[in-house]
Amino acid sequence: MLVYSLLLSSSFLVIGDWGDFLPKLFMVVGVWAAFALCHALFVLIDLRGDQFLLPLASAAVFTGLVTIMRLAPDRILRHAVAVWIGIMGLAFLVLILNKLDFSKLVKPMVAVIFALLIGTLLFGTKRGGATSWIVINGFGFQPSEVTKVLSVLVSAYFISRLNGLKNDMGVVQVRNVLRSKDAWAIAIIWASVIALMASQRDFGTALVFFLTCLVLGFAGTGNKKVLTVAVVVGLLASVFAVSPFEHIQARFFAWLNPWAEPNGRGYQIIQGFYALASGGLFGKGYGMGRPDLIPASFTDMNFAAIGEELGLFGAVGILLIMFLMVCRGLLIAYRAKDDFCAFVSLGASSFLAVQTCVIVGGTLGLI
């Protein structure tokens, strides 16, 4: 898969502009090297893990890489750096975290989560109406992406401790939930994280986090009453979130009827519709579309740009990659030997599934 990804990226480079071929090829080789070294490390330590996740991740990353080359060449370096950071984080989790007593790391991780979110709220840069970015020497990143990973680990730890409270039906009764310190701890952490994300006006990430919490909470307790209360509270919070923030109102009304203001609030989503429609089954071809007409084609509306140039088959291929990654994660959770590992896999898979549905659903006008 790594060889295939390198050949795929190189072929797109040949089709594209020859003017900056060598710099782009250097970036492709650099990203490929990250995955190759990671694979070599797994072979060296004889890791008996899933054999499909890394190849699927490389396919997704390289598809994104060639898309960024097409839409925003000035962001290729940032993309490559982000891949290397992710690979190093993966190596750290495999080599170090797996050998330590996780119970001793929970409190420091919770502290890091709140430090990142509060720091972003105080010192962050506003983009798209949300104060969710930290910019250092021109390089920006979203701390919420780091908190997602840490939150999955922390949540899995506390939820795995609830399994001892389940009855013969595999359900944790409400009274036991209310008496459990672990249940209260994770509920407070979740509520605080969502509140801080909402304070940053980063409601998209807050929505993804909330839905993932629902999955983990229901899987951990099996209690429908707890799930129902959480859903009702989330819906009420969503209603109140729309009214005070102008950029949320703009997105909401643009979703309801984008054609009301085709040159205003509805412009981006309408251009996304046109791009997807013009792509047809096989697409216009790499470099032959007009994704520049979509203001956020290289970020939130990337799926529309892919659909225009690679067509329905290319867009479905991207979704298939994500679907397979989620399925492998759920299979890992099912086969896990302990509750903690099972909930880590479930949480990571849920985050990936929910975020994909939110982004693609927003592009298609479903969300």
Coordinates of C-alpha atoms in Angstrom, one line a residue:
M1 CA 0.0 0.0 0.0
L2 CA 2.9 2.4 0.7
V3 CA 4.4 1.7 -2.7
Y4 CA 1.0 2.2 -4.3
S5 CA 0.5 5.5 -2.5
L6 CA 3.9 6.8 -3.6
L7 CA 3.2 5.8 -7.2
L8 CA -0.2 7.4 -7.0
S9 CA 1.1 10.7 -5.7
S10 CA 3.9 10.7 -8.3
S11 CA 1.5 10.1 -11.1
F12 CA -0.6 13.1 -10.0
L13 CA 2.5 15.2 -9.9
V14 CA 3.3 14.3 -13.5
I15 CA -0.2 15.2 -14.5
G16 CA 0.0 18.5 -12.7
D17 CA 2.3 21.5 -13.1
W18 CA 6.0 20.6 -14.0
G19 CA 7.1 24.0 -12.7
D20 CA 7.5 22.9 -9.1
F21 CA 7.6 19.2 -9.7
L22 CA 10.8 18.5 -7.6
P23 CA 9.7 20.4 -4.4
K24 CA 6.3 18.5 -4.5
L25 CA 8.0 15.2 -5.1
F26 CA 10.3 15.9 -2.1
M27 CA 7.2 16.4 0.1
V28 CA 5.7 13.2 -1.3
V29 CA 8.8 11.2 -0.5
G30 CA 9.1 12.8 2.9
V31 CA 5.5 11.8 3.9
W32 CA 6.1 8.3 2.4
A33 CA 9.2 8.0 4.5
A34 CA 7.2 8.7 7.7
F35 CA 4.9 5.7 7.0
A36 CA 7.8 3.5 5.8
L37 CA 9.8 4.1 9.0
C38 CA 6.7 3.5 11.1
H39 CA 6.1 0.2 9.3
A40 CA 9.8 -0.7 9.8
L41 CA 9.5 0.1 13.5
F42 CA 6.5 -2.2 13.9
V43 CA 8.4 -5.0 12.1
L44 CA 11.5 -4.4 14.3
I45 CA 9.6 -4.7 17.6
D46 CA 7.5 -7.5 16.2
L47 CA 4.2 -5.7 16.9
R48 CA 1.2 -8.1 16.6
G49 CA -1.3 -5.4 15.8
D50 CA -3.9 -4.8 13.1
Q51 CA -2.3 -5.2 9.6
F52 CA -4.8 -3.0 7.8
L53 CA -5.0 0.3 9.8
L54 CA -1.6 1.7 8.8
P55 CA -2.0 1.0 5.0
L56 CA -5.6 2.5 5.1
A57 CA -4.2 5.6 7.0
S58 CA -1.5 6.0 4.3
A59 CA -4.1 5.8 1.5
A60 CA -6.2 8.5 3.2
V61 CA -3.2 10.7 3.9
F62 CA -1.8 10.5 0.4
T63 CA -5.2 11.3 -1.1
G64 CA -5.3 14.3 1.1
L65 CA -1.7 15.2 0.1
V66 CA -2.4 15.3 -3.6
T67 CA -5.6 17.3 -3.0
I68 CA -3.6 19.9 -1.0
M69 CA -1.1 20.0 -3.8
R70 CA -3.8 20.9 -6.2
L71 CA -5.8 23.3 -4.1
A72 CA -3.3 25.0 -1.7
P73 CA 0.3 24.3 -2.7
D74 CA 1.6 26.7 0.0
R75 CA 0.2 24.4 2.7
I76 CA 2.0 21.2 1.6
L77 CA 4.8 21.7 4.2
R78 CA 2.3 22.1 7.0
H79 CA 0.6 18.9 5.8
A80 CA 3.8 17.0 5.8
V81 CA 4.8 18.3 9.2
A82 CA 1.4 17.3 10.6
V83 CA 1.9 13.7 9.2
W84 CA 5.3 13.4 10.9
I85 CA 3.9 14.6 14.2
G86 CA 1.1 12.1 13.9
I87 CA 3.5 9.3 13.1
M88 CA 5.7 10.2 16.1
G89 CA 2.7 10.3 18.3
L90 CA 1.7 6.8 17.1
A91 CA 5.2 5.5 17.8
F92 CA 5.1 7.0 21.3
L93 CA 1.8 5.4 22.1
V94 CA 3.1 2.0 20.9
L95 CA 6.5 2.1 22.5
I96 CA 6.0 4.0 25.7
L97 CA 2.4 4.3 26.8
N98 CA 1.6 0.6 26.3
K99 CA 4.3 -0.3 28.9
L100 CA 3.3 2.2 31.6
D101 CA 0.7 2.1 34.4
F102 CA -2.0 4.2 32.8
S103 CA -3.7 5.0 36.1
K104 CA -0.7 7.2 36.9
L105 CA -1.1 9.2 33.7
V106 CA -4.8 10.0 34.0
K107 CA -4.5 13.1 36.1
P108 CA -1.6 14.6 34.0
M109 CA -3.6 14.0 30.9
V110 CA -6.7 15.7 32.3
A111 CA -4.5 18.6 33.3
V112 CA -3.1 18.8 29.7
I113 CA -6.6 18.7 28.2
F114 CA -7.8 21.7 30.3
A115 CA -4.5 23.6 29.9
L116 CA -4.8 23.3 26.1
L117 CA -8.5 24.3 26.0
I118 CA -8.2 27.2 28.5
G119 CA -5.0 28.4 26.8
T120 CA -6.7 28.4 23.4
L121 CA -9.6 30.4 24.9
L122 CA -7.2 33.0 26.4
F123 CA -4.5 33.2 23.7
G124 CA -6.1 31.6 20.6
T125 CA -6.6 33.2 17.2
K126 CA -10.1 33.6 15.7
R127 CA -10.7 31.9 12.4
G128 CA -14.1 31.4 10.8
G129 CA -15.8 32.9 13.9
A130 CA -14.2 30.4 16.3
T131 CA -11.2 31.0 18.6
S132 CA -9.8 27.5 18.2
W133 CA -6.3 28.0 16.7
I134 CA -2.9 28.6 18.3
V135 CA -0.5 30.3 15.9
I136 CA 3.3 30.2 16.7
N137 CA 5.7 31.8 14.2
G138 CA 3.1 31.5 11.4
F139 CA 2.4 27.8 12.1
G140 CA -1.1 27.2 13.4
F141 CA -2.7 24.2 14.9
Q142 CA -5.9 23.3 16.7
P143 CA -5.3 22.1 20.3
S144 CA -8.7 20.5 20.3
E145 CA -7.2 17.8 17.9
V146 CA -4.8 16.9 20.7
T147 CA -7.5 16.9 23.3
K148 CA -9.5 14.4 21.2
V149 CA -6.8 11.8 21.5
L150 CA -6.2 12.4 25.2
S151 CA -9.9 12.5 25.9
V152 CA -10.4 9.1 24.3
L153 CA -7.7 7.6 26.6
V154 CA -9.0 9.3 29.7
S155 CA -12.6 8.4 28.9
A156 CA -11.7 4.8 28.2
Y157 CA -10.0 4.5 31.6
F158 CA -13.0 5.8 33.6
I159 CA -15.6 3.9 31.6
S160 CA -13.8 0.6 31.8
R161 CA -14.0 0.9 35.6
L162 CA -17.9 1.0 35.4
N163 CA -18.1 -2.6 34.0
G164 CA -18.0 -3.9 37.6
L165 CA -21.3 -2.2 38.3
K166 CA -23.2 -3.9 35.5
N167 CA -26.0 -6.3 36.3
D168 CA -26.7 -9.7 34.7
M169 CA -28.2 -7.8 31.7
G170 CA -25.0 -5.8 31.1
V171 CA -26.6 -2.6 32.3
V172 CA -25.5 -0.1 34.9
Q173 CA -28.5 1.1 36.9
V174 CA -29.1 4.8 37.2
R175 CA -28.6 4.6 41.0
N176 CA -25.3 3.0 40.5
V177 CA -24.2 5.6 38.0
L178 CA -25.1 8.4 40.5
R179 CA -23.1 6.6 43.2
S180 CA -20.0 6.0 41.1
K181 CA -17.1 8.4 41.5
D182 CA -15.8 7.3 38.1
A183 CA -19.1 8.1 36.4
W184 CA -19.2 11.5 38.0
A185 CA -15.5 12.1 37.1
I186 CA -16.0 11.4 33.4
A187 CA -19.3 13.3 33.3
I188 CA -17.7 16.4 34.7
I189 CA -14.7 16.1 32.4
W190 CA -17.0 15.7 29.3
A191 CA -19.3 18.6 30.3
S192 CA -16.3 20.9 31.0
V193 CA -14.6 20.0 27.7
I194 CA -17.8 20.6 25.7
A195 CA -18.4 23.9 27.6
L196 CA -14.8 25.1 26.9
M197 CA -15.2 24.2 23.2
A198 CA -18.5 26.1 23.1
S199 CA -16.8 29.1 24.8
Q200 CA -14.3 29.1 21.9
R201 CA -17.4 29.1 19.5
D202 CA -16.0 25.9 18.0
F203 CA -19.4 24.2 17.9
G204 CA -18.4 21.7 15.2
T205 CA -15.8 20.1 17.4
A206 CA -18.1 20.3 20.4
L207 CA -20.7 18.4 18.4
V208 CA -18.3 15.7 17.3
F209 CA -17.1 15.4 20.9
F210 CA -20.6 15.2 22.3
L211 CA -21.7 12.5 19.9
T212 CA -18.6 10.5 20.6
C213 CA -19.4 10.8 24.3
L214 CA -22.9 9.5 23.7
V215 CA -21.4 6.4 22.1
L216 CA -18.9 5.8 24.9
G217 CA -21.4 6.5 27.6
F218 CA -24.0 4.1 26.2
A219 CA -21.4 1.4 25.6
G220 CA -20.1 1.8 29.1
T221 CA -23.5 1.8 30.9
G222 CA -25.9 0.1 28.5
N223 CA -28.5 2.4 30.2
K224 CA -31.1 3.9 27.8
K225 CA -32.3 6.4 30.4
V226 CA -28.8 7.9 30.8
L227 CA -28.6 8.1 27.0
T228 CA -32.0 9.8 26.7
V229 CA -31.2 12.4 29.3
A230 CA -27.9 13.2 27.6
V231 CA -29.6 13.5 24.1
V232 CA -32.2 15.9 25.5
V233 CA -29.6 18.0 27.3
G234 CA -27.6 18.1 24.1
L235 CA -30.6 19.2 22.0
L236 CA -31.5 22.0 24.4
A237 CA -27.9 23.2 24.4
S238 CA -27.8 23.2 20.6
V239 CA -31.0 25.4 20.5
F240 CA -29.5 27.9 22.9
A241 CA -26.2 27.9 21.1
V242 CA -27.8 29.1 17.8
S243 CA -29.3 32.3 19.2
P244 CA -26.4 34.3 20.6
F245 CA -23.8 33.7 18.0
E246 CA -24.1 35.4 14.6
H247 CA -21.8 33.0 12.6
I248 CA -23.8 30.0 13.9
Q249 CA -27.0 31.6 12.9
A250 CA -25.5 32.3 9.4
R251 CA -24.6 28.7 9.0
F252 CA -27.9 27.4 10.3
F253 CA -30.0 29.6 7.9
A254 CA -27.7 28.9 5.0
W255 CA -28.3 25.2 5.7
L256 CA -32.1 25.7 5.8
N257 CA -32.2 27.5 2.5
P258 CA -28.9 28.3 0.8
W259 CA -30.7 29.5 -2.3
A260 CA -32.1 32.4 -0.4
E261 CA -28.7 34.2 -0.6
P262 CA -26.8 32.5 -3.4
N263 CA -24.1 35.2 -3.4
G264 CA -24.0 35.6 0.3
R265 CA -24.4 33.1 3.2
G266 CA -25.4 30.3 0.8
Y267 CA -22.6 30.8 -1.7
Q268 CA -20.1 28.2 -0.4
I269 CA -22.6 25.4 0.0
I270 CA -24.2 26.1 -3.4
Q271 CA -20.8 26.0 -5.1
G272 CA -20.1 22.7 -3.3
F273 CA -23.4 21.3 -4.8
Y274 CA -22.3 22.5 -8.3
A275 CA -18.9 20.9 -7.9
L276 CA -20.3 17.6 -6.9
A277 CA -22.9 17.7 -9.6
S278 CA -20.4 18.6 -12.4
G279 CA -18.1 15.7 -11.3
G280 CA -20.6 13.0 -12.4
L281 CA -19.5 9.4 -12.1
F282 CA -15.9 9.7 -13.1
G283 CA -15.0 13.3 -12.5
K284 CA -13.5 16.0 -14.7
G285 CA -10.0 14.7 -14.0
Y286 CA -7.3 15.9 -11.7
G287 CA -6.5 19.5 -12.3
M288 CA -9.5 20.0 -14.6
G289 CA -12.1 21.3 -12.1
R290 CA -12.8 24.7 -10.6
P291 CA -12.4 24.1 -6.8
D292 CA -11.1 27.6 -6.5
L293 CA -14.8 28.8 -6.7
I294 CA -15.4 27.1 -3.3
P295 CA -13.9 29.4 -0.6
A296 CA -13.0 26.6 1.8
S297 CA -12.2 23.9 -0.8
F298 CA -8.9 23.0 0.9
T299 CA -10.4 22.6 4.4
D300 CA -14.1 22.0 5.3
M301 CA -15.3 21.6 1.6
N302 CA -12.5 19.4 0.5
F303 CA -14.9 16.5 -0.2
A304 CA -16.7 18.7 -2.8
A305 CA -13.4 19.4 -4.6
I306 CA -12.6 15.6 -4.6
G307 CA -16.1 14.8 -6.0
E308 CA -15.7 17.3 -8.8
E309 CA -12.3 16.1 -10.1
L310 CA -12.5 12.4 -9.2
G311 CA -16.3 11.9 -9.5
L312 CA -18.7 9.8 -7.5
F313 CA -16.4 6.8 -7.7
G314 CA -13.5 8.8 -6.3
A315 CA -15.6 10.3 -3.5
V316 CA -17.1 6.9 -2.6
G317 CA -13.5 5.6 -2.5
I318 CA -12.6 8.1 0.1
L319 CA -15.6 7.2 2.2
L320 CA -14.8 3.5 1.8
I321 CA -11.3 4.1 3.2
M322 CA -12.8 5.8 6.2
F323 CA -15.5 3.1 6.6
L324 CA -12.9 0.4 6.6
M325 CA -10.8 2.2 9.2
V326 CA -13.8 2.5 11.4
C327 CA -14.7 -1.2 10.9
R328 CA -11.2 -2.3 11.7
G329 CA -11.3 -0.2 14.9
L330 CA -14.6 -1.7 16.0
L331 CA -13.2 -5.2 15.3
I332 CA -10.2 -4.4 17.5
A333 CA -12.6 -3.3 20.2
Y334 CA -14.6 -6.5 19.9
R335 CA -11.4 -8.7 20.1
A336 CA -9.7 -6.7 22.9
K337 CA -8.6 -8.7 25.9
D338 CA -9.4 -6.0 28.4
D339 CA -12.1 -3.3 28.8
F340 CA -9.7 -0.4 28.7
C341 CA -8.3 -1.3 25.2
A342 CA -11.8 -2.0 24.0
F343 CA -13.1 1.4 24.9
V344 CA -9.9 3.1 23.5
S345 CA -10.6 1.4 20.2
L346 CA -14.3 2.2 20.3
G347 CA -13.7 5.9 21.2
A348 CA -11.1 6.4 18.4
S349 CA -13.4 4.7 15.9
S350 CA -16.4 6.8 17.0
F351 CA -14.4 10.0 16.7
L352 CA -13.4 9.1 13.2
A353 CA -16.9 8.0 12.1
V354 CA -18.7 11.0 13.7
Q355 CA -16.2 13.6 12.3
T356 CA -16.4 12.1 8.8
C357 CA -20.2 12.1 8.9
V358 CA -20.3 15.7 10.1
I359 CA -17.8 17.0 7.5
V360 CA -19.3 15.1 4.6
G361 CA -22.8 15.7 5.8
G362 CA -22.1 19.5 5.9
T363 CA -20.8 19.4 2.4
L364 CA -23.8 17.5 1.1
G365 CA -26.2 19.8 3.0
L366 CA -27.5 17.0 5.2
I367 CA -26.1 18.7 8.4

